[in-house]
XYZ file of C-alpha atoms in Angstrom:
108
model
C 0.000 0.000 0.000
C 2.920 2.245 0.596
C 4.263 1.548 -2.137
C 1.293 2.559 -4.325
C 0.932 5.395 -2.419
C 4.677 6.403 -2.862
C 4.133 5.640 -6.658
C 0.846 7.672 -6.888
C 2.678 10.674 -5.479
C 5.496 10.260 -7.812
C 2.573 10.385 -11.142
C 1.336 13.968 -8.968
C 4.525 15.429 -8.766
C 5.719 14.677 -12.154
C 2.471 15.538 -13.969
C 2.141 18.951 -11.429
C 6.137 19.388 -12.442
C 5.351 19.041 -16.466
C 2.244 21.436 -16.352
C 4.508 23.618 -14.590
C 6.785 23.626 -17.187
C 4.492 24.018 -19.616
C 3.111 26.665 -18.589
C 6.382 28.478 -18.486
C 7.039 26.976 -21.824
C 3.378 28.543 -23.130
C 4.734 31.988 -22.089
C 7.901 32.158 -23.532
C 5.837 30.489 -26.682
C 3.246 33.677 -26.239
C 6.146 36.144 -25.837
C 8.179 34.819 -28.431
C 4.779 35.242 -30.459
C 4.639 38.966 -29.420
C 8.377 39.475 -29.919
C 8.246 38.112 -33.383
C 4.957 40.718 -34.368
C 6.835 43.400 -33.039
C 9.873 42.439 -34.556
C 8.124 42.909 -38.158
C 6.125 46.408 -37.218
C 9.692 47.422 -36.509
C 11.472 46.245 -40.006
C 8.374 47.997 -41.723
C 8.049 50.717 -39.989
C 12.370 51.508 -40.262
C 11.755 50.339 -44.055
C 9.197 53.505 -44.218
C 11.292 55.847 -42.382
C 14.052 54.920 -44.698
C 11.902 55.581 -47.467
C 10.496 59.253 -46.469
C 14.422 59.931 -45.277
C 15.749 59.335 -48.994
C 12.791 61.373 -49.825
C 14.107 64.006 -47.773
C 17.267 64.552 -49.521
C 16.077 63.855 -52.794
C 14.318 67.097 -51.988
C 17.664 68.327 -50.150
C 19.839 67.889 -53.058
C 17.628 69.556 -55.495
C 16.688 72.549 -53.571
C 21.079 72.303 -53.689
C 21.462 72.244 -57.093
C 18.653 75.157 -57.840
C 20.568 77.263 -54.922
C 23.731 76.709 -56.818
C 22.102 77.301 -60.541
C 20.713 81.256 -58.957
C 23.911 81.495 -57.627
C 24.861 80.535 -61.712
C 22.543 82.892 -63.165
C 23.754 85.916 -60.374
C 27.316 85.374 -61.367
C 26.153 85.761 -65.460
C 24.308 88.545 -64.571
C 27.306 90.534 -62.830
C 29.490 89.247 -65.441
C 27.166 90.954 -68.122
C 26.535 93.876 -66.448
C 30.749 94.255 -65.965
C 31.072 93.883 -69.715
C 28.225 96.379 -70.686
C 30.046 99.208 -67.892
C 33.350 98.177 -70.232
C 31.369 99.043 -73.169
C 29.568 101.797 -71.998
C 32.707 103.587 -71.086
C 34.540 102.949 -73.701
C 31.916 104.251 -76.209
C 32.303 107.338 -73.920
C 35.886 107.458 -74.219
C 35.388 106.998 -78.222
C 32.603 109.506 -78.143
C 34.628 112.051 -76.073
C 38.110 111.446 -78.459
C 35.930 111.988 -81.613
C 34.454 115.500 -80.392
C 37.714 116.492 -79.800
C 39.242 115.689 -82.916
C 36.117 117.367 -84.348
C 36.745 120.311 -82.577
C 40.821 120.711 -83.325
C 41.008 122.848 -86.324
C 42.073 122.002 -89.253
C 45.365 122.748 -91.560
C 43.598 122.421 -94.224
């Protein structure tokens, strides 16, 4: 009789000690679960972020480039309006030497 008894209590402990376990084993399952849903909201959501960020300086480098072509277009500019003062004054300087040739007299 002890013997069953001692055997009976053995069956207890071990099946108490295996649902035990498996119910540690059910939560790391259900975590793991959790972890692995996460896990993926995370790659898509950095995959997104990634996205808008090369967005961004897509943007970035053309607002660059059309910074760089006024600067361009200022630098023509200037350059043009230098060469038009250089041709201004020297029509004034031709102007000015031809009115004073006119007015030399003549030994004629």
């Amino acid at each position: 009789r002890l013997k069953k008894e001692a055997l009976e209590s053995c069956v207890a402990f071990g099946e108490a000690l295996v649902d035990k376990m498996n119910t540690g084993v059910a939560a790391a399952y259900q975590n793991q679960k959790k972890l692995d849903q996460e896990l993926k909201q995370l790659q898509s959501h950095t995959a997104e972020y990634s996205k808008i960020a090369s967005q961004w300086m897509s943007m970035v480098d053309g607002f660059s480039q059309s910074l760089k072509e006024i600067g361009d277009v200022e630098n023509w500019a200037k350059t043009i309006e230098n060469d038009m003062q250089i041709v201004c004054k020297s029509l004034e300087f031709a102007y000015k030497g031809s009115n004073e040739a006119s007015s030399l007299p003549s030994n004629s």
